[in-house]
Amino acid sequence: EIVLTQSPATLSLSPGERATLSCRASQSVSSYLAWYQQKPGQAPRLLIYDASNRATGIPARFSGSGSGTDFTLTISSLEPEDFAVYYCQQRSNWPRGTFGQGTKVEIK
Amino acid sequence: EVQLVESGGGLVQPGGSLRLSCAASGFTFSSYWMSWVRQAPGKGLEWVANIKQDGSEKYYVDSVKGRFTISRDNAKNSLYLQMNSLRAEDTAVYYCAREARTDYDIFQIDYWGQGTLVTVSS
């Protein structure tokens, strides 16, 4: 089973700051990685697919990078609505797929 | 607008059964792989199962194999999850989700329903 490890578990930042979230895979997942945002009481929302492609309607401040085992989600300048939990998911063994444990971005 | 609306959750005793439904609208349901993903209270996301457009292929996470069955009715634009022999560790919000083909010719979840809560407890 491919394990995804996200770090840090919690990121405390202020609005306007840059957020850098990491997702590391236990073995190569090529570029078959997505990022999701989840706010309390809401369903997840797709942000990034294929490691670096923004989903429809996602602001340009969100960007994804990486391939193989190391991936990064960057939020260039945090808006108040960006404080949430972020999950990565790999699909290299599609149709199955595993999620990371999540990174919470909280207001400092 | 893509809409996925789950129903059927509730409180069930250990060893019991429950059937979840998901009503899809706003897209051609029969053209998409569909998934169920769950989230235990205060925990992360776990992919549970998915099903091919015509229902001919189904896949499950190991922890539910032999207990859960995913199915679909394309005429009714509906997805289902039959859950038998339920355990306390199955307690979670269950999300219905659509899978879309990406540029790399794989599939990624692009839309989610709001979820339905399943609680397994005596």
PDB file of C-alpha atoms in Angstrom:
ATOM      1  CA  GLU A   1       0.000   0.000   0.000  1.00  0.00           C
ATOM      2  CA  ILE A   2       1.231   3.473  -0.875  1.00  0.00           C
ATOM      3  CA  VAL A   3       1.356   5.728   2.177  1.00  0.00           C
ATOM      4  CA  LEU A   4       1.137   9.498   1.873  1.00  0.00           C
ATOM      5  CA  THR A   5       2.643  11.560   4.681  1.00  0.00           C
ATOM      6  CA  GLN A   6       1.642  15.202   4.929  1.00  0.00           C
ATOM      7  CA  SER A   7       3.593  17.804   6.823  1.00  0.00           C
ATOM      8  CA  PRO A   8       3.288  19.764   8.907  1.00  0.00           C
ATOM      9  CA  ALA A   9       0.178  18.519  10.684  1.00  0.00           C
ATOM     10  CA  THR A  10      -0.746  22.122  11.510  1.00  0.00           C
ATOM     11  CA  LEU A  11       0.444  25.336   9.930  1.00  0.00           C
ATOM     12  CA  SER A  12      -0.219  28.568  11.833  1.00  0.00           C
ATOM     13  CA  LEU A  13      -0.054  31.595   9.561  1.00  0.00           C
ATOM     14  CA  SER A  14      -1.549  35.049   9.157  1.00  0.00           C
ATOM     15  CA  PRO A  15      -3.617  36.296   6.225  1.00  0.00           C
ATOM     16  CA  GLY A  16      -1.342  37.469   3.436  1.00  0.00           C
ATOM     17  CA  GLU A  17       1.423  35.009   4.287  1.00  0.00           C
ATOM     18  CA  ARG A  18       2.633  32.215   2.042  1.00  0.00           C
ATOM     19  CA  ALA A  19       1.680  28.643   2.901  1.00  0.00           C
ATOM     20  CA  THR A  20       3.770  25.663   1.847  1.00  0.00           C
ATOM     21  CA  LEU A  21       2.298  22.200   2.424  1.00  0.00           C
ATOM     22  CA  SER A  22       4.163  18.961   1.788  1.00  0.00           C
ATOM     23  CA  CYS A  23       2.962  15.509   0.734  1.00  0.00           C
ATOM     24  CA  ARG A  24       5.476  12.662   0.563  1.00  0.00           C
ATOM     25  CA  ALA A  25       4.704   9.234  -0.920  1.00  0.00           C
ATOM     26  CA  SER A  26       6.235   5.968   0.287  1.00  0.00           C
ATOM     27  CA  GLN A  27       6.962   5.088  -3.339  1.00  0.00           C
ATOM     28  CA  SER A  28       6.729   6.912  -6.631  1.00  0.00           C
ATOM     29  CA  VAL A  29       3.237   7.971  -7.687  1.00  0.00           C
ATOM     30  CA  SER A  30       4.477   9.750 -10.824  1.00  0.00           C
ATOM     31  CA  SER A  31       2.291  12.859 -11.190  1.00  0.00           C
ATOM     32  CA  TYR A  32      -0.917  11.084 -10.186  1.00  0.00           C
ATOM     33  CA  LEU A  33      -1.597  13.311  -7.219  1.00  0.00           C
ATOM     34  CA  ALA A  34      -4.402  15.658  -6.291  1.00  0.00           C
ATOM     35  CA  TRP A  35      -4.973  18.203  -3.525  1.00  0.00           C
ATOM     36  CA  TYR A  36      -8.305  18.871  -1.808  1.00  0.00           C
ATOM     37  CA  GLN A  37      -9.474  21.579   0.569  1.00  0.00           C
ATOM     38  CA  GLN A  38     -12.004  20.836   3.277  1.00  0.00           C
ATOM     39  CA  LYS A  39     -13.696  23.385   5.531  1.00  0.00           C
ATOM     40  CA  PRO A  40     -15.544  22.395   8.719  1.00  0.00           C
ATOM     41  CA  GLY A  41     -18.860  20.737   7.994  1.00  0.00           C
ATOM     42  CA  GLN A  42     -18.281  20.781   4.246  1.00  0.00           C
ATOM     43  CA  ALA A  43     -17.336  18.271   1.609  1.00  0.00           C
ATOM     44  CA  PRO A  44     -13.815  18.382   0.181  1.00  0.00           C
ATOM     45  CA  ARG A  45     -13.180  20.493  -2.917  1.00  0.00           C
ATOM     46  CA  LEU A  46     -10.710  19.633  -5.654  1.00  0.00           C
ATOM     47  CA  LEU A  47      -7.924  22.205  -5.938  1.00  0.00           C
ATOM     48  CA  ILE A  48      -5.138  20.578  -7.958  1.00  0.00           C
ATOM     49  CA  TYR A  49      -4.997  17.445 -10.114  1.00  0.00           C
ATOM     50  CA  ASP A  50      -2.122  15.741 -11.940  1.00  0.00           C
ATOM     51  CA  ALA A  51       0.170  17.355  -9.331  1.00  0.00           C
ATOM     52  CA  SER A  52       0.156  20.811 -10.861  1.00  0.00           C
ATOM     53  CA  ASN A  53      -3.079  21.544 -12.739  1.00  0.00           C
ATOM     54  CA  ARG A  54      -5.580  23.845 -11.078  1.00  0.00           C
ATOM     55  CA  ALA A  55      -9.158  22.638 -11.125  1.00  0.00           C
ATOM     56  CA  THR A  56     -11.905  24.752 -12.647  1.00  0.00           C
ATOM     57  CA  GLY A  57     -12.570  27.929 -10.707  1.00  0.00           C
ATOM     58  CA  ILE A  58      -9.591  27.617  -8.368  1.00  0.00           C
ATOM     59  CA  PRO A  59      -7.773  30.929  -7.801  1.00  0.00           C
ATOM     60  CA  ALA A  60      -4.259  31.360  -9.150  1.00  0.00           C
ATOM     61  CA  ARG A  61      -2.836  31.759  -5.633  1.00  0.00           C
ATOM     62  CA  PHE A  62      -3.060  27.963  -5.345  1.00  0.00           C
ATOM     63  CA  SER A  63      -0.297  26.047  -7.085  1.00  0.00           C
ATOM     64  CA  GLY A  64       0.972  22.487  -6.998  1.00  0.00           C
ATOM     65  CA  SER A  65       4.352  21.051  -7.850  1.00  0.00           C
ATOM     66  CA  GLY A  66       6.376  17.869  -7.626  1.00  0.00           C
ATOM     67  CA  SER A  67       6.529  14.388  -9.053  1.00  0.00           C
ATOM     68  CA  GLY A  68       7.614  10.952  -7.943  1.00  0.00           C
ATOM     69  CA  THR A  69       7.520  10.996  -4.151  1.00  0.00           C
ATOM     70  CA  ASP A  70       7.627  14.671  -3.141  1.00  0.00           C
ATOM     71  CA  PHE A  71       4.836  17.147  -3.728  1.00  0.00           C
ATOM     72  CA  THR A  72       4.045  20.664  -2.591  1.00  0.00           C
ATOM     73  CA  LEU A  73       0.891  22.740  -2.427  1.00  0.00           C
ATOM     74  CA  THR A  74       1.607  26.450  -2.220  1.00  0.00           C
ATOM     75  CA  ILE A  75      -0.845  29.192  -1.364  1.00  0.00           C
ATOM     76  CA  SER A  76       0.948  32.361  -2.381  1.00  0.00           C
ATOM     77  CA  SER A  77      -0.948  34.781  -0.139  1.00  0.00           C
ATOM     78  CA  LEU A  78      -3.483  33.434   2.326  1.00  0.00           C
ATOM     79  CA  GLU A  79      -7.006  34.789   2.151  1.00  0.00           C
ATOM     80  CA  PRO A  80      -9.367  34.421   5.141  1.00  0.00           C
ATOM     81  CA  GLU A  81     -11.327  31.732   3.295  1.00  0.00           C
ATOM     82  CA  ASP A  82      -8.193  29.583   2.809  1.00  0.00           C
ATOM     83  CA  PHE A  83      -7.981  28.505   6.437  1.00  0.00           C
ATOM     84  CA  ALA A  84      -9.014  24.879   6.223  1.00  0.00           C
ATOM     85  CA  VAL A  85      -7.675  21.329   6.120  1.00  0.00           C
ATOM     86  CA  TYR A  86      -5.833  20.193   2.997  1.00  0.00           C
ATOM     87  CA  TYR A  87      -5.499  16.593   1.825  1.00  0.00           C
ATOM     88  CA  CYS A  88      -3.415  15.010  -0.899  1.00  0.00           C
ATOM     89  CA  GLN A  89      -4.547  11.848  -2.697  1.00  0.00           C
ATOM     90  CA  GLN A  90      -2.574   9.567  -4.988  1.00  0.00           C
ATOM     91  CA  ARG A  91      -4.111   7.521  -7.799  1.00  0.00           C
ATOM     92  CA  SER A  92      -1.008   5.726  -9.139  1.00  0.00           C
ATOM     93  CA  ASN A  93      -2.699   2.452  -8.217  1.00  0.00           C
ATOM     94  CA  TRP A  94      -6.042   3.591  -9.611  1.00  0.00           C
ATOM     95  CA  PRO A  95      -8.818   2.518  -9.404  1.00  0.00           C
ATOM     96  CA  ARG A  96      -7.727   2.483  -5.781  1.00  0.00           C
ATOM     97  CA  GLY A  97      -6.269   5.520  -4.078  1.00  0.00           C
ATOM     98  CA  THR A  98      -5.021   6.663  -0.707  1.00  0.00           C
ATOM     99  CA  PHE A  99      -5.208  10.011   1.045  1.00  0.00           C
ATOM    100  CA  GLY A 100      -2.713  11.726   3.268  1.00  0.00           C
ATOM    101  CA  GLN A 101      -3.716  12.456   6.845  1.00  0.00           C
ATOM    102  CA  GLY A 102      -4.210  16.161   6.189  1.00  0.00           C
ATOM    103  CA  THR A 103      -2.617  19.502   7.046  1.00  0.00           C
ATOM    104  CA  LYS A 104      -4.637  22.068   8.949  1.00  0.00           C
ATOM    105  CA  VAL A 105      -3.913  25.672   8.021  1.00  0.00           C
ATOM    106  CA  GLU A 106      -5.017  27.804  10.937  1.00  0.00           C
ATOM    107  CA  ILE A 107      -5.007  31.498  11.692  1.00  0.00           C
ATOM    108  CA  LYS A 108      -2.049  32.585  13.780  1.00  0.00           C
TER     109      LYS A 108
ATOM    110  CA  GLU B   1     -24.456  22.266 -12.060  1.00  0.00           C
ATOM    111  CA  VAL B   2     -23.160  18.943 -10.786  1.00  0.00           C
ATOM    112  CA  GLN B   3     -25.096  17.755  -7.750  1.00  0.00           C
ATOM    113  CA  LEU B   4     -24.615  14.642  -5.660  1.00  0.00           C
ATOM    114  CA  VAL B   5     -27.062  14.073  -2.821  1.00  0.00           C
ATOM    115  CA  GLU B   6     -26.533  11.204  -0.387  1.00  0.00           C
ATOM    116  CA  SER B   7     -29.181   9.619   1.797  1.00  0.00           C
ATOM    117  CA  GLY B   8     -29.725   6.533   3.913  1.00  0.00           C
ATOM    118  CA  GLY B   9     -27.377   7.167   6.802  1.00  0.00           C
ATOM    119  CA  GLY B  10     -28.352   6.655  10.405  1.00  0.00           C
ATOM    120  CA  LEU B  11     -27.756   4.715  13.591  1.00  0.00           C
ATOM    121  CA  VAL B  12     -27.299   0.956  13.265  1.00  0.00           C
ATOM    122  CA  GLN B  13     -26.190  -1.725  15.684  1.00  0.00           C
ATOM    123  CA  PRO B  14     -22.936  -3.640  15.210  1.00  0.00           C
ATOM    124  CA  GLY B  15     -23.520  -6.497  12.794  1.00  0.00           C
ATOM    125  CA  GLY B  16     -26.384  -4.658  11.140  1.00  0.00           C
ATOM    126  CA  SER B  17     -26.894  -3.454   7.588  1.00  0.00           C
ATOM    127  CA  LEU B  18     -27.555  -0.156   5.877  1.00  0.00           C
ATOM    128  CA  ARG B  19     -27.957   0.939   2.263  1.00  0.00           C
ATOM    129  CA  LEU B  20     -26.727   4.343   1.187  1.00  0.00           C
ATOM    130  CA  SER B  21     -27.995   6.081  -1.930  1.00  0.00           C
ATOM    131  CA  CYS B  22     -26.643   8.944  -3.985  1.00  0.00           C
ATOM    132  CA  ALA B  23     -28.785  10.867  -6.447  1.00  0.00           C
ATOM    133  CA  ALA B  24     -26.784  12.494  -9.215  1.00  0.00           C
ATOM    134  CA  SER B  25     -27.809  15.374 -11.463  1.00  0.00           C
ATOM    135  CA  GLY B  26     -26.287  18.018 -13.698  1.00  0.00           C
ATOM    136  CA  PHE B  27     -24.111  15.641 -15.704  1.00  0.00           C
ATOM    137  CA  THR B  28     -24.330  12.441 -17.738  1.00  0.00           C
ATOM    138  CA  PHE B  29     -24.142   9.974 -14.872  1.00  0.00           C
ATOM    139  CA  SER B  30     -23.622   6.930 -17.084  1.00  0.00           C
ATOM    140  CA  SER B  31     -20.390   8.400 -18.461  1.00  0.00           C
ATOM    141  CA  TYR B  32     -18.501   8.535 -15.168  1.00  0.00           C
ATOM    142  CA  TRP B  33     -16.790   6.256 -12.708  1.00  0.00           C
ATOM    143  CA  MET B  34     -18.237   6.895  -9.254  1.00  0.00           C
ATOM    144  CA  SER B  35     -16.769   6.460  -5.778  1.00  0.00           C
ATOM    145  CA  TRP B  36     -17.644   6.327  -2.112  1.00  0.00           C
ATOM    146  CA  VAL B  37     -15.226   7.988   0.304  1.00  0.00           C
ATOM    147  CA  ARG B  38     -15.654   8.076   4.078  1.00  0.00           C
ATOM    148  CA  GLN B  39     -14.440  10.207   6.948  1.00  0.00           C
ATOM    149  CA  ALA B  40     -14.561   9.046  10.545  1.00  0.00           C
ATOM    150  CA  PRO B  41     -15.403  11.762  13.086  1.00  0.00           C
ATOM    151  CA  GLY B  42     -12.450  14.121  13.442  1.00  0.00           C
ATOM    152  CA  LYS B  43     -10.321  11.995  11.117  1.00  0.00           C
ATOM    153  CA  GLY B  44      -9.050  12.072   7.538  1.00  0.00           C
ATOM    154  CA  LEU B  45     -10.487  10.806   4.286  1.00  0.00           C
ATOM    155  CA  GLU B  46     -10.542   7.148   3.236  1.00  0.00           C
ATOM    156  CA  TRP B  47     -11.456   5.913  -0.240  1.00  0.00           C
ATOM    157  CA  VAL B  48     -13.937   3.043   0.142  1.00  0.00           C
ATOM    158  CA  ALA B  49     -15.024   1.787  -3.267  1.00  0.00           C
ATOM    159  CA  ASN B  50     -15.615   2.730  -6.875  1.00  0.00           C
ATOM    160  CA  ILE B  51     -17.516   1.439  -9.885  1.00  0.00           C
ATOM    161  CA  LYS B  52     -17.132   1.681 -13.626  1.00  0.00           C
ATOM    162  CA  GLN B  53     -19.619   3.464 -15.837  1.00  0.00           C
ATOM    163  CA  ASP B  54     -21.520   0.290 -16.749  1.00  0.00           C
ATOM    164  CA  GLY B  55     -21.064  -1.404 -13.375  1.00  0.00           C
ATOM    165  CA  SER B  56     -18.839  -4.125 -14.820  1.00  0.00           C
ATOM    166  CA  GLU B  57     -15.857  -3.299 -12.600  1.00  0.00           C
ATOM    167  CA  LYS B  58     -15.911  -2.634  -8.858  1.00  0.00           C
ATOM    168  CA  TYR B  59     -13.063  -2.074  -6.436  1.00  0.00           C
ATOM    169  CA  TYR B  60     -12.923  -1.880  -2.659  1.00  0.00           C
ATOM    170  CA  VAL B  61     -10.554  -0.934   0.132  1.00  0.00           C
ATOM    171  CA  ASP B  62      -9.432  -4.101   1.914  1.00  0.00           C
ATOM    172  CA  SER B  63     -11.215  -3.251   5.158  1.00  0.00           C
ATOM    173  CA  VAL B  64     -14.684  -3.472   3.556  1.00  0.00           C
ATOM    174  CA  LYS B  65     -14.192  -6.294   1.049  1.00  0.00           C
ATOM    175  CA  GLY B  66     -16.834  -8.970   1.468  1.00  0.00           C
ATOM    176  CA  ARG B  67     -19.025  -6.666   3.602  1.00  0.00           C
ATOM    177  CA  PHE B  68     -19.812  -3.700   1.344  1.00  0.00           C
ATOM    178  CA  THR B  69     -21.191  -3.749  -2.195  1.00  0.00           C
ATOM    179  CA  ILE B  70     -21.197  -0.774  -4.535  1.00  0.00           C
ATOM    180  CA  SER B  71     -23.748  -0.634  -7.325  1.00  0.00           C
ATOM    181  CA  ARG B  72     -25.417   1.830  -9.647  1.00  0.00           C
ATOM    182  CA  ASP B  73     -28.593   2.328 -11.659  1.00  0.00           C
ATOM    183  CA  ASN B  74     -27.857   4.506 -14.653  1.00  0.00           C
ATOM    184  CA  ALA B  75     -31.540   4.747 -15.559  1.00  0.00           C
ATOM    185  CA  LYS B  76     -32.161   6.375 -12.185  1.00  0.00           C
ATOM    186  CA  ASN B  77     -28.888   8.350 -12.055  1.00  0.00           C
ATOM    187  CA  SER B  78     -28.180   6.722  -8.732  1.00  0.00           C
ATOM    188  CA  LEU B  79     -25.243   5.201  -6.879  1.00  0.00           C
ATOM    189  CA  TYR B  80     -25.585   2.834  -3.950  1.00  0.00           C
ATOM    190  CA  LEU B  81     -23.525   1.329  -1.152  1.00  0.00           C
ATOM    191  CA  GLN B  82     -24.891  -1.745   0.587  1.00  0.00           C
ATOM    192  CA  MET B  83     -23.144  -2.130   3.927  1.00  0.00           C
ATOM    193  CA  ASN B  84     -23.446  -5.417   5.832  1.00  0.00           C
ATOM    194  CA  SER B  85     -21.821  -6.739   9.000  1.00  0.00           C
ATOM    195  CA  LEU B  86     -21.213  -3.194  10.150  1.00  0.00           C
ATOM    196  CA  ARG B  87     -18.572  -2.494  12.787  1.00  0.00           C
ATOM    197  CA  ALA B  88     -17.957   0.429  15.103  1.00  0.00           C
ATOM    198  CA  GLU B  89     -14.966   1.405  12.958  1.00  0.00           C
ATOM    199  CA  ASP B  90     -17.305   1.929   9.994  1.00  0.00           C
ATOM    200  CA  THR B  91     -18.763   4.965  11.762  1.00  0.00           C
ATOM    201  CA  ALA B  92     -18.155   7.888   9.425  1.00  0.00           C
ATOM    202  CA  VAL B  93     -19.605  10.418   7.053  1.00  0.00           C
ATOM    203  CA  TYR B  94     -19.914   8.702   3.688  1.00  0.00           C
ATOM    204  CA  TYR B  95     -19.423  10.849   0.607  1.00  0.00           C
ATOM    205  CA  CYS B  96     -20.548  10.059  -2.905  1.00  0.00           C
ATOM    206  CA  ALA B  97     -18.017  11.338  -5.449  1.00  0.00           C
ATOM    207  CA  ARG B  98     -17.571  11.613  -9.191  1.00  0.00           C
ATOM    208  CA  GLU B  99     -14.340  10.586 -10.897  1.00  0.00           C
ATOM    209  CA  ALA B 100     -13.172  12.433 -14.000  1.00  0.00           C
ATOM    210  CA  ARG B 101     -10.460  11.486 -16.463  1.00  0.00           C
ATOM    211  CA  THR B 102      -7.412  13.764 -16.238  1.00  0.00           C
ATOM    212  CA  ASP B 103      -4.774  14.863 -18.740  1.00  0.00           C
ATOM    213  CA  TYR B 104      -2.666  11.859 -17.714  1.00  0.00           C
ATOM    214  CA  ASP B 105      -5.539   9.538 -18.612  1.00  0.00           C
ATOM    215  CA  ILE B 106      -6.188   8.520 -15.027  1.00  0.00           C
ATOM    216  CA  PHE B 107      -9.187   9.367 -12.895  1.00  0.00           C
ATOM    217  CA  GLN B 108      -9.434  11.844 -10.057  1.00  0.00           C
ATOM    218  CA  ILE B 109     -12.364  12.761  -7.856  1.00  0.00           C
ATOM    219  CA  ASP B 110     -13.655  16.146  -9.002  1.00  0.00           C
ATOM    220  CA  TYR B 111     -17.039  16.509  -7.289  1.00  0.00           C
ATOM    221  CA  TRP B 112     -18.314  15.404  -3.886  1.00  0.00           C
ATOM    222  CA  GLY B 113     -21.706  15.217  -2.269  1.00  0.00           C
ATOM    223  CA  GLN B 114     -22.339  16.674   1.187  1.00  0.00           C
ATOM    224  CA  GLY B 115     -22.202  13.276   2.836  1.00  0.00           C
ATOM    225  CA  THR B 116     -24.426  11.143   5.047  1.00  0.00           C
ATOM    226  CA  LEU B 117     -23.503  10.069   8.573  1.00  0.00           C
ATOM    227  CA  VAL B 118     -23.432   6.403   9.496  1.00  0.00           C
ATOM    228  CA  THR B 119     -23.123   5.589  13.183  1.00  0.00           C
ATOM    229  CA  VAL B 120     -22.526   2.009  14.263  1.00  0.00           C
ATOM    230  CA  SER B 121     -23.229   1.648  17.953  1.00  0.00           C
ATOM    231  CA  SER B 122     -25.236  -0.431  20.386  1.00  0.00           C
TER     232      SER B 122
END
